[in-house]
Protein backbone atom coordinates (compact mmCIF):
# COMPACT_ATOMS: atom_id res chain seq x y z
CA UNK A 1 0.00 0.00 0.00
CA UNK A 2 2.79 2.38 0.96
CA UNK A 3 4.75 1.70 -2.21
CA UNK A 4 1.58 2.22 -4.25
CA UNK A 5 1.19 5.60 -2.62
CA UNK A 6 4.79 6.53 -3.33
CA UNK A 7 4.41 5.41 -6.94
CA UNK A 8 1.25 7.49 -7.31
CA UNK A 9 3.00 10.56 -5.88
CA UNK A 10 5.94 10.02 -8.21
CA UNK A 11 3.73 9.68 -11.25
CA UNK A 12 1.82 12.85 -10.38
CA UNK A 13 5.09 14.69 -9.76
CA UNK A 14 6.46 13.52 -13.10
CA UNK A 15 3.33 14.49 -14.98
CA UNK A 16 3.09 17.94 -13.41
CA UNK A 17 6.81 18.52 -13.84
CA UNK A 18 6.58 17.55 -17.50
CA UNK A 19 3.56 19.80 -18.03
CA UNK A 20 5.35 22.66 -16.28
CA UNK A 21 8.59 22.46 -18.25
CA UNK A 22 6.61 22.16 -21.49
CA UNK A 23 4.50 25.20 -20.69
CA UNK A 24 7.45 27.40 -19.84
CA UNK A 25 9.02 26.55 -23.18
CA UNK A 26 5.88 27.52 -25.03
CA UNK A 27 4.03 30.22 -23.10
CA UNK A 28 5.93 33.26 -21.80
CA UNK A 29 5.74 33.88 -18.04
CA UNK A 30 3.08 36.36 -16.94
CA UNK A 31 4.43 39.91 -16.81
CA UNK A 32 6.86 39.38 -19.71
CA UNK A 33 5.08 42.17 -21.62
CA UNK A 34 4.39 44.54 -18.70
CA UNK A 35 6.60 47.58 -18.12
CA UNK A 36 8.67 47.21 -14.96
CA UNK A 37 9.79 50.05 -12.74
CA UNK A 38 13.41 50.35 -11.73
CA UNK A 39 14.97 48.66 -14.76
CA UNK A 40 17.01 50.25 -17.55
CA UNK A 41 14.99 51.02 -20.66
CA UNK A 42 15.98 51.10 -24.31
CA UNK A 43 15.22 53.94 -26.71
CA UNK A 44 12.95 54.03 -29.74
CA UNK A 45 13.78 56.47 -32.50
CA UNK A 46 12.12 57.20 -35.83
CA UNK A 47 14.49 57.51 -38.78
CA UNK A 48 14.14 58.16 -42.47
CA UNK A 49 16.27 56.65 -45.24
CA UNK A 50 16.50 57.30 -48.98
CA UNK A 51 14.88 54.49 -50.97
CA UNK A 52 16.02 54.08 -54.57
CA UNK A 53 13.44 51.28 -54.78
CA UNK A 54 10.42 53.47 -54.05
CA UNK A 55 12.01 56.74 -55.19
CA UNK A 56 11.50 58.66 -51.94
CA UNK A 57 12.58 58.80 -48.33
CA UNK A 58 10.95 56.11 -46.21
CA UNK A 59 10.32 55.95 -42.46
CA UNK A 60 11.49 53.18 -40.11
CA UNK A 61 11.81 52.86 -36.34
CA UNK A 62 14.78 51.64 -34.37
CA UNK A 63 14.95 50.22 -30.85
CA UNK A 64 18.33 50.71 -29.18
CA UNK A 65 18.95 48.43 -26.19
CA UNK A 66 19.36 49.70 -22.61
CA UNK A 67 22.92 50.96 -22.12
CA UNK A 68 23.42 51.41 -25.87
CA UNK A 69 26.83 52.90 -26.66
CA UNK A 70 27.04 54.47 -30.12
CA UNK A 71 30.74 53.60 -30.45
CA UNK A 72 30.16 49.88 -29.90
CA UNK A 73 29.08 47.43 -32.59
CA UNK A 74 25.78 45.56 -32.35
CA UNK A 75 24.03 42.81 -34.29
CA UNK A 76 20.75 43.80 -35.94
CA UNK A 77 17.30 42.23 -36.00
CA UNK A 78 14.97 43.46 -38.75
CA UNK A 79 11.42 42.96 -37.46
CA UNK A 80 8.54 43.04 -39.96
CA UNK A 81 4.82 43.78 -39.62
CA UNK A 82 1.64 42.29 -41.10
CA UNK A 83 -0.76 43.18 -43.91
CA UNK A 84 -2.73 45.68 -41.80
CA UNK A 85 0.33 47.34 -40.32
CA UNK A 86 3.20 49.69 -40.97
CA UNK A 87 6.47 50.68 -39.28
CA UNK A 88 4.55 51.36 -36.04
CA UNK A 89 2.46 48.19 -35.83
CA UNK A 90 4.81 46.24 -33.56
CA UNK A 91 5.47 49.30 -31.39
CA UNK A 92 1.80 50.25 -30.97
CA UNK A 93 0.37 46.76 -30.50
CA UNK A 94 3.22 44.44 -29.57
CA UNK A 95 5.50 46.71 -27.55
CA UNK A 96 8.70 44.84 -28.37
CA UNK A 97 10.56 47.53 -26.42
CA UNK A 98 8.83 46.38 -23.20
CA UNK A 99 9.45 42.69 -23.89
CA UNK A 100 13.10 43.37 -24.68
CA UNK A 101 13.67 45.77 -21.76
CA UNK A 102 12.41 43.00 -19.45
CA UNK A 103 14.60 40.38 -21.13
CA UNK A 104 17.67 42.63 -20.79
CA UNK A 105 16.90 43.18 -17.10
CA UNK A 106 16.83 39.38 -16.68
CA UNK A 107 20.04 39.02 -18.71
CA UNK A 108 18.27 36.73 -21.15
CA UNK A 109 19.00 38.44 -24.45
CA UNK A 110 22.12 39.62 -26.30
CA UNK A 111 22.47 43.36 -26.90
CA UNK A 112 21.05 44.09 -30.34
CA UNK A 113 19.56 46.87 -32.41
CA UNK A 114 16.03 46.20 -33.68
CA UNK A 115 14.95 47.90 -36.91
CA UNK A 116 11.21 48.14 -37.58
CA UNK A 117 10.71 49.09 -41.23
CA UNK A 118 7.65 49.58 -43.38
CA UNK A 119 7.40 46.39 -45.46
CA UNK A 120 4.96 47.78 -48.03
CA UNK A 121 7.41 49.25 -50.55
CA UNK A 122 5.24 51.64 -52.57
CA UNK A 123 4.59 55.37 -52.89
CA UNK A 124 1.68 55.33 -50.43
CA UNK A 125 2.80 52.80 -47.84
CA UNK A 126 -0.02 53.44 -45.35
CA UNK A 127 -2.27 50.49 -44.45
CA UNK A 128 -5.33 52.12 -45.98
CA UNK A 129 -7.77 51.37 -48.79
CA UNK A 130 -7.78 47.80 -50.03
CA UNK A 131 -4.89 46.35 -48.03
CA UNK A 132 -5.42 42.99 -49.78
CA UNK A 133 -5.31 44.66 -53.24
CA UNK A 134 -2.93 43.32 -55.87
CA UNK A 135 -0.67 46.38 -55.86
CA UNK A 136 -0.54 46.50 -52.05
CA UNK A 137 0.33 42.80 -51.76
CA UNK A 138 2.96 43.13 -54.51
CA UNK A 139 4.59 45.93 -52.51
CA UNK A 140 5.38 43.39 -49.75
CA UNK A 141 7.45 41.48 -52.35
CA UNK A 142 9.08 44.68 -53.66
CA UNK A 143 10.29 45.34 -50.12
CA UNK A 144 12.98 42.69 -50.64
CA UNK A 145 14.88 45.16 -52.83
CA UNK A 146 14.24 48.12 -50.53
CA UNK A 147 15.57 46.06 -47.58
CA UNK A 148 18.66 44.72 -49.31
CA UNK A 149 19.63 47.71 -51.45
CA UNK A 150 18.41 50.71 -49.45
CA UNK A 151 17.62 50.04 -45.78
CA UNK A 152 20.38 47.63 -44.69
CA UNK A 153 23.18 49.66 -46.35
CA UNK A 154 21.75 52.83 -44.73
CA UNK A 155 21.64 51.21 -41.26
CA UNK A 156 25.14 49.81 -41.65
CA UNK A 157 26.66 53.12 -42.65
CA UNK A 158 24.75 55.14 -40.05
CA UNK A 159 25.23 52.92 -36.98
CA UNK A 160 28.03 50.73 -35.71
CA UNK A 161 26.89 47.29 -36.70
CA UNK A 162 28.69 43.95 -36.37
CA UNK A 163 29.57 42.55 -39.76
CA UNK A 164 28.96 39.01 -40.97
CA UNK A 165 25.92 36.90 -41.68
CA UNK A 166 25.79 35.69 -38.05
CA UNK A 167 25.03 39.25 -36.94
CA UNK A 168 21.88 39.77 -38.98
CA UNK A 169 18.42 38.42 -38.15
CA UNK A 170 15.12 38.77 -39.99
CA UNK A 171 11.76 38.04 -38.37
CA UNK A 172 8.16 39.02 -38.78
CA UNK A 173 4.50 38.31 -38.26
CA UNK A 174 2.10 37.06 -40.93
CA UNK A 175 2.95 38.93 -44.21
CA UNK A 176 6.20 39.82 -42.44
CA UNK A 177 6.62 36.15 -41.52
CA UNK A 178 6.28 35.26 -45.21
CA UNK A 179 8.74 38.01 -46.12
CA UNK A 180 11.22 36.73 -43.52
CA UNK A 181 11.16 33.24 -45.04
CA UNK A 182 11.18 34.45 -48.66
CA UNK A 183 13.94 37.03 -48.25
CA UNK A 184 15.94 35.24 -45.59
CA UNK A 185 16.15 32.01 -47.58
CA UNK A 186 16.82 33.94 -50.79
CA UNK A 187 19.79 35.67 -49.10
CA UNK A 188 21.45 33.03 -46.96
CA UNK A 189 24.71 34.98 -47.34
CA UNK A 190 23.06 37.83 -45.40
CA UNK A 191 20.83 36.34 -42.69
CA UNK A 192 21.78 33.53 -40.31
CA UNK A 193 18.69 33.89 -38.11
CA UNK A 194 15.11 33.75 -39.43
CA UNK A 195 11.91 34.00 -37.41
CA UNK A 196 8.51 33.46 -39.00
CA UNK A 197 5.43 33.88 -36.81
CA UNK A 198 2.23 32.63 -38.50
CA UNK A 199 3.48 33.25 -42.04
CA UNK A 200 0.86 34.38 -44.59
CA UNK A 201 0.12 32.91 -48.06
CA UNK A 202 2.80 35.22 -49.52
CA UNK A 203 5.25 32.51 -48.33
CA UNK A 204 6.83 31.01 -51.43
CA UNK A 205 6.91 27.29 -52.14
CA UNK A 206 9.39 24.79 -53.52
CA UNK A 207 12.56 26.02 -55.18
CA UNK A 208 11.20 29.55 -55.06
CA UNK A 209 11.39 29.42 -51.27
CA UNK A 210 14.74 27.65 -51.08
CA UNK A 211 16.81 28.70 -54.10
CA UNK A 212 20.21 28.08 -52.44
CA UNK A 213 19.86 25.01 -50.21
CA UNK A 214 23.60 24.44 -49.85
CA UNK A 215 24.43 28.02 -48.77
CA UNK A 216 21.42 27.92 -46.47
CA UNK A 217 22.63 24.71 -44.85
CA UNK A 218 26.10 26.20 -44.37
CA UNK A 219 25.03 29.58 -42.96
CA UNK A 220 21.69 29.23 -41.21
CA UNK A 221 21.95 29.24 -37.43
CA UNK A 222 18.24 29.25 -36.66
CA UNK A 223 15.02 29.01 -38.60
CA UNK A 224 12.19 29.52 -36.12
CA UNK A 225 8.78 28.76 -37.65
CA UNK A 226 5.64 28.92 -35.57
CA UNK A 227 1.87 29.27 -35.64
CA UNK A 228 -1.03 29.31 -33.20
CA UNK A 229 -3.13 26.17 -33.57
CA UNK A 230 -6.33 28.26 -33.90
CA UNK A 231 -4.90 30.34 -36.78
CA UNK A 232 -6.68 30.04 -40.16
CA UNK A 233 -3.26 30.25 -41.82
CA UNK A 234 -1.94 27.05 -40.13
CA UNK A 235 -1.82 25.39 -43.57
CA UNK A 236 0.95 27.74 -44.67
CA UNK A 237 3.10 26.83 -41.66
CA UNK A 238 2.38 23.12 -42.02
CA UNK A 239 3.29 23.04 -45.70
CA UNK A 240 6.47 25.06 -45.03
CA UNK A 241 7.46 22.77 -42.15
CA UNK A 242 6.94 19.68 -44.36
CA UNK A 243 8.93 21.23 -47.21
CA UNK A 244 11.85 22.19 -44.95
CA UNK A 245 11.89 18.65 -43.55
CA UNK A 246 11.90 17.18 -47.07
CA UNK A 247 14.82 19.41 -47.98
CA UNK A 248 16.77 18.59 -44.83
CA UNK A 249 16.72 22.17 -43.52
CA UNK A 250 16.91 22.08 -39.74
CA UNK A 251 14.36 24.28 -38.05
CA UNK A 252 12.27 24.74 -34.95
CA UNK A 253 8.54 24.26 -35.52
CA UNK A 254 6.29 25.51 -32.75
CA UNK A 255 2.53 25.04 -32.80
CA UNK A 256 1.16 27.06 -29.91
CA UNK A 257 -2.01 25.63 -28.37
CA UNK A 258 -5.10 27.85 -28.05
CA UNK A 259 -3.51 30.75 -29.88
CA UNK A 260 -4.87 32.84 -32.73
CA UNK A 261 -3.61 35.27 -35.37
CA UNK A 262 -3.03 38.16 -32.98
CA UNK A 263 -0.53 40.06 -30.88
CA UNK A 264 -0.99 37.89 -27.82
CA UNK A 265 0.56 35.11 -29.89
CA UNK A 266 3.11 37.27 -31.81
CA UNK A 267 4.46 38.80 -28.58
CA UNK A 268 4.88 35.33 -27.13
CA UNK A 269 6.93 34.25 -30.13
CA UNK A 270 9.09 37.39 -30.06
CA UNK A 271 9.88 36.62 -26.41
CA UNK A 272 11.26 33.19 -27.35
CA UNK A 273 12.88 34.05 -30.69
CA UNK A 274 14.93 36.98 -29.38
CA UNK A 275 16.46 34.83 -26.63
CA UNK A 276 17.80 32.39 -29.22
CA UNK A 277 19.55 34.79 -31.59
CA UNK A 278 23.12 36.19 -31.74
C1 LIG B 1 -4.22 36.12 -47.23
C2 LIG B 1 -4.56 36.00 -45.91
C3 LIG B 1 -3.87 36.72 -44.92
C4 LIG B 1 -3.16 36.98 -47.60
C5 LIG B 1 -2.48 37.68 -46.64
C6 LIG B 1 -2.81 37.56 -45.29
C7 LIG B 1 -1.90 37.92 -49.37
C8 LIG B 1 -2.07 38.34 -44.33
C9 LIG B 1 -2.40 38.47 -43.02
C10 LIG B 1 -1.59 39.33 -42.11
O1 LIG B 1 -0.56 39.88 -42.49
O2 LIG B 1 -2.01 39.42 -40.94
O3 LIG B 1 -4.88 35.44 -48.20
O4 LIG B 1 -2.88 37.05 -48.93
Coordinates of C-alpha atoms and ligand atoms in Angstrom, one line a residue:
X1 CA 0.0 0.0 0.0
X2 CA 2.8 2.4 1.0
X3 CA 4.7 1.7 -2.2
X4 CA 1.6 2.2 -4.3
X5 CA 1.2 5.6 -2.6
X6 CA 4.8 6.5 -3.3
X7 CA 4.4 5.4 -6.9
X8 CA 1.3 7.5 -7.3
X9 CA 3.0 10.6 -5.9
X10 CA 5.9 10.0 -8.2
X11 CA 3.7 9.7 -11.3
X12 CA 1.8 12.8 -10.4
X13 CA 5.1 14.7 -9.8
X14 CA 6.5 13.5 -13.1
X15 CA 3.3 14.5 -15.0
X16 CA 3.1 17.9 -13.4
X17 CA 6.8 18.5 -13.8
X18 CA 6.6 17.5 -17.5
X19 CA 3.6 19.8 -18.0
X20 CA 5.4 22.7 -16.3
X21 CA 8.6 22.5 -18.3
X22 CA 6.6 22.2 -21.5
X23 CA 4.5 25.2 -20.7
X24 CA 7.4 27.4 -19.8
X25 CA 9.0 26.5 -23.2
X26 CA 5.9 27.5 -25.0
X27 CA 4.0 30.2 -23.1
X28 CA 5.9 33.3 -21.8
X29 CA 5.7 33.9 -18.0
X30 CA 3.1 36.4 -16.9
X31 CA 4.4 39.9 -16.8
X32 CA 6.9 39.4 -19.7
X33 CA 5.1 42.2 -21.6
X34 CA 4.4 44.5 -18.7
X35 CA 6.6 47.6 -18.1
X36 CA 8.7 47.2 -15.0
X37 CA 9.8 50.0 -12.7
X38 CA 13.4 50.4 -11.7
X39 CA 15.0 48.7 -14.8
X40 CA 17.0 50.2 -17.6
X41 CA 15.0 51.0 -20.7
X42 CA 16.0 51.1 -24.3
X43 CA 15.2 53.9 -26.7
X44 CA 12.9 54.0 -29.7
X45 CA 13.8 56.5 -32.5
X46 CA 12.1 57.2 -35.8
X47 CA 14.5 57.5 -38.8
X48 CA 14.1 58.2 -42.5
X49 CA 16.3 56.7 -45.2
X50 CA 16.5 57.3 -49.0
X51 CA 14.9 54.5 -51.0
X52 CA 16.0 54.1 -54.6
X53 CA 13.4 51.3 -54.8
X54 CA 10.4 53.5 -54.1
X55 CA 12.0 56.7 -55.2
X56 CA 11.5 58.7 -51.9
X57 CA 12.6 58.8 -48.3
X58 CA 11.0 56.1 -46.2
X59 CA 10.3 55.9 -42.5
X60 CA 11.5 53.2 -40.1
X61 CA 11.8 52.9 -36.3
X62 CA 14.8 51.6 -34.4
X63 CA 14.9 50.2 -30.8
X64 CA 18.3 50.7 -29.2
X65 CA 18.9 48.4 -26.2
X66 CA 19.4 49.7 -22.6
X67 CA 22.9 51.0 -22.1
X68 CA 23.4 51.4 -25.9
X69 CA 26.8 52.9 -26.7
X70 CA 27.0 54.5 -30.1
X71 CA 30.7 53.6 -30.4
X72 CA 30.2 49.9 -29.9
X73 CA 29.1 47.4 -32.6
X74 CA 25.8 45.6 -32.4
X75 CA 24.0 42.8 -34.3
X76 CA 20.7 43.8 -35.9
X77 CA 17.3 42.2 -36.0
X78 CA 15.0 43.5 -38.7
X79 CA 11.4 43.0 -37.5
X80 CA 8.5 43.0 -40.0
X81 CA 4.8 43.8 -39.6
X82 CA 1.6 42.3 -41.1
X83 CA -0.8 43.2 -43.9
X84 CA -2.7 45.7 -41.8
X85 CA 0.3 47.3 -40.3
X86 CA 3.2 49.7 -41.0
X87 CA 6.5 50.7 -39.3
X88 CA 4.6 51.4 -36.0
X89 CA 2.5 48.2 -35.8
X90 CA 4.8 46.2 -33.6
X91 CA 5.5 49.3 -31.4
X92 CA 1.8 50.3 -31.0
X93 CA 0.4 46.8 -30.5
X94 CA 3.2 44.4 -29.6
X95 CA 5.5 46.7 -27.6
X96 CA 8.7 44.8 -28.4
X97 CA 10.6 47.5 -26.4
X98 CA 8.8 46.4 -23.2
X99 CA 9.4 42.7 -23.9
X100 CA 13.1 43.4 -24.7
X101 CA 13.7 45.8 -21.8
X102 CA 12.4 43.0 -19.5
X103 CA 14.6 40.4 -21.1
X104 CA 17.7 42.6 -20.8
X105 CA 16.9 43.2 -17.1
X106 CA 16.8 39.4 -16.7
X107 CA 20.0 39.0 -18.7
X108 CA 18.3 36.7 -21.1
X109 CA 19.0 38.4 -24.4
X110 CA 22.1 39.6 -26.3
X111 CA 22.5 43.4 -26.9
X112 CA 21.1 44.1 -30.3
X113 CA 19.6 46.9 -32.4
X114 CA 16.0 46.2 -33.7
X115 CA 15.0 47.9 -36.9
X116 CA 11.2 48.1 -37.6
X117 CA 10.7 49.1 -41.2
X118 CA 7.7 49.6 -43.4
X119 CA 7.4 46.4 -45.5
X120 CA 5.0 47.8 -48.0
X121 CA 7.4 49.3 -50.5
X122 CA 5.2 51.6 -52.6
X123 CA 4.6 55.4 -52.9
X124 CA 1.7 55.3 -50.4
X125 CA 2.8 52.8 -47.8
X126 CA 0.0 53.4 -45.3
X127 CA -2.3 50.5 -44.4
X128 CA -5.3 52.1 -46.0
X129 CA -7.8 51.4 -48.8
X130 CA -7.8 47.8 -50.0
X131 CA -4.9 46.3 -48.0
X132 CA -5.4 43.0 -49.8
X133 CA -5.3 44.7 -53.2
X134 CA -2.9 43.3 -55.9
X135 CA -0.7 46.4 -55.9
X136 CA -0.5 46.5 -52.0
X137 CA 0.3 42.8 -51.8
X138 CA 3.0 43.1 -54.5
X139 CA 4.6 45.9 -52.5
X140 CA 5.4 43.4 -49.8
X141 CA 7.5 41.5 -52.3
X142 CA 9.1 44.7 -53.7
X143 CA 10.3 45.3 -50.1
X144 CA 13.0 42.7 -50.6
X145 CA 14.9 45.2 -52.8
X146 CA 14.2 48.1 -50.5
X147 CA 15.6 46.1 -47.6
X148 CA 18.7 44.7 -49.3
X149 CA 19.6 47.7 -51.5
X150 CA 18.4 50.7 -49.4
X151 CA 17.6 50.0 -45.8
X152 CA 20.4 47.6 -44.7
X153 CA 23.2 49.7 -46.3
X154 CA 21.7 52.8 -44.7
X155 CA 21.6 51.2 -41.3
X156 CA 25.1 49.8 -41.7
X157 CA 26.7 53.1 -42.6
X158 CA 24.8 55.1 -40.0
X159 CA 25.2 52.9 -37.0
X160 CA 28.0 50.7 -35.7
X161 CA 26.9 47.3 -36.7
X162 CA 28.7 44.0 -36.4
X163 CA 29.6 42.5 -39.8
X164 CA 29.0 39.0 -41.0
X165 CA 25.9 36.9 -41.7
X166 CA 25.8 35.7 -38.0
X167 CA 25.0 39.3 -36.9
X168 CA 21.9 39.8 -39.0
X169 CA 18.4 38.4 -38.2
X170 CA 15.1 38.8 -40.0
X171 CA 11.8 38.0 -38.4
X172 CA 8.2 39.0 -38.8
X173 CA 4.5 38.3 -38.3
X174 CA 2.1 37.1 -40.9
X175 CA 2.9 38.9 -44.2
X176 CA 6.2 39.8 -42.4
X177 CA 6.6 36.2 -41.5
X178 CA 6.3 35.3 -45.2
X179 CA 8.7 38.0 -46.1
X180 CA 11.2 36.7 -43.5
X181 CA 11.2 33.2 -45.0
X182 CA 11.2 34.5 -48.7
X183 CA 13.9 37.0 -48.2
X184 CA 15.9 35.2 -45.6
X185 CA 16.1 32.0 -47.6
X186 CA 16.8 33.9 -50.8
X187 CA 19.8 35.7 -49.1
X188 CA 21.4 33.0 -47.0
X189 CA 24.7 35.0 -47.3
X190 CA 23.1 37.8 -45.4
X191 CA 20.8 36.3 -42.7
X192 CA 21.8 33.5 -40.3
X193 CA 18.7 33.9 -38.1
X194 CA 15.1 33.8 -39.4
X195 CA 11.9 34.0 -37.4
X196 CA 8.5 33.5 -39.0
X197 CA 5.4 33.9 -36.8
X198 CA 2.2 32.6 -38.5
X199 CA 3.5 33.2 -42.0
X200 CA 0.9 34.4 -44.6
X201 CA 0.1 32.9 -48.1
X202 CA 2.8 35.2 -49.5
X203 CA 5.2 32.5 -48.3
X204 CA 6.8 31.0 -51.4
X205 CA 6.9 27.3 -52.1
X206 CA 9.4 24.8 -53.5
X207 CA 12.6 26.0 -55.2
X208 CA 11.2 29.6 -55.1
X209 CA 11.4 29.4 -51.3
X210 CA 14.7 27.7 -51.1
X211 CA 16.8 28.7 -54.1
X212 CA 20.2 28.1 -52.4
X213 CA 19.9 25.0 -50.2
X214 CA 23.6 24.4 -49.8
X215 CA 24.4 28.0 -48.8
X216 CA 21.4 27.9 -46.5
X217 CA 22.6 24.7 -44.8
X218 CA 26.1 26.2 -44.4
X219 CA 25.0 29.6 -43.0
X220 CA 21.7 29.2 -41.2
X221 CA 22.0 29.2 -37.4
X222 CA 18.2 29.2 -36.7
X223 CA 15.0 29.0 -38.6
X224 CA 12.2 29.5 -36.1
X225 CA 8.8 28.8 -37.6
X226 CA 5.6 28.9 -35.6
X227 CA 1.9 29.3 -35.6
X228 CA -1.0 29.3 -33.2
X229 CA -3.1 26.2 -33.6
X230 CA -6.3 28.3 -33.9
X231 CA -4.9 30.3 -36.8
X232 CA -6.7 30.0 -40.2
X233 CA -3.3 30.3 -41.8
X234 CA -1.9 27.0 -40.1
X235 CA -1.8 25.4 -43.6
X236 CA 1.0 27.7 -44.7
X237 CA 3.1 26.8 -41.7
X238 CA 2.4 23.1 -42.0
X239 CA 3.3 23.0 -45.7
X240 CA 6.5 25.1 -45.0
X241 CA 7.5 22.8 -42.1
X242 CA 6.9 19.7 -44.4
X243 CA 8.9 21.2 -47.2
X244 CA 11.8 22.2 -45.0
X245 CA 11.9 18.7 -43.5
X246 CA 11.9 17.2 -47.1
X247 CA 14.8 19.4 -48.0
X248 CA 16.8 18.6 -44.8
X249 CA 16.7 22.2 -43.5
X250 CA 16.9 22.1 -39.7
X251 CA 14.4 24.3 -38.0
X252 CA 12.3 24.7 -35.0
X253 CA 8.5 24.3 -35.5
X254 CA 6.3 25.5 -32.7
X255 CA 2.5 25.0 -32.8
X256 CA 1.2 27.1 -29.9
X257 CA -2.0 25.6 -28.4
X258 CA -5.1 27.8 -28.1
X259 CA -3.5 30.7 -29.9
X260 CA -4.9 32.8 -32.7
X261 CA -3.6 35.3 -35.4
X262 CA -3.0 38.2 -33.0
X263 CA -0.5 40.1 -30.9
X264 CA -1.0 37.9 -27.8
X265 CA 0.6 35.1 -29.9
X266 CA 3.1 37.3 -31.8
X267 CA 4.5 38.8 -28.6
X268 CA 4.9 35.3 -27.1
X269 CA 6.9 34.2 -30.1
X270 CA 9.1 37.4 -30.1
X271 CA 9.9 36.6 -26.4
X272 CA 11.3 33.2 -27.3
X273 CA 12.9 34.1 -30.7
X274 CA 14.9 37.0 -29.4
X275 CA 16.5 34.8 -26.6
X276 CA 17.8 32.4 -29.2
X277 CA 19.5 34.8 -31.6
X278 CA 23.1 36.2 -31.7
Ligands
LIG1 C1 -4.2 36.1 -47.2 C2 -4.6 36.0 -45.9 C3 -3.9 36.7 -44.9 C4 -3.2 37.0 -47.6 C5 -2.5 37.7 -46.6 C6 -2.8 37.6 -45.3 C7 -1.9 37.9 -49.4 C8 -2.1 38.3 -44.3 C9 -2.4 38.5 -43.0 C10 -1.6 39.3 -42.1 O1 -0.6 39.9 -42.5 O2 -2.0 39.4 -40.9 O3 -4.9 35.4 -48.2 O4 -2.9 37.1 -48.9

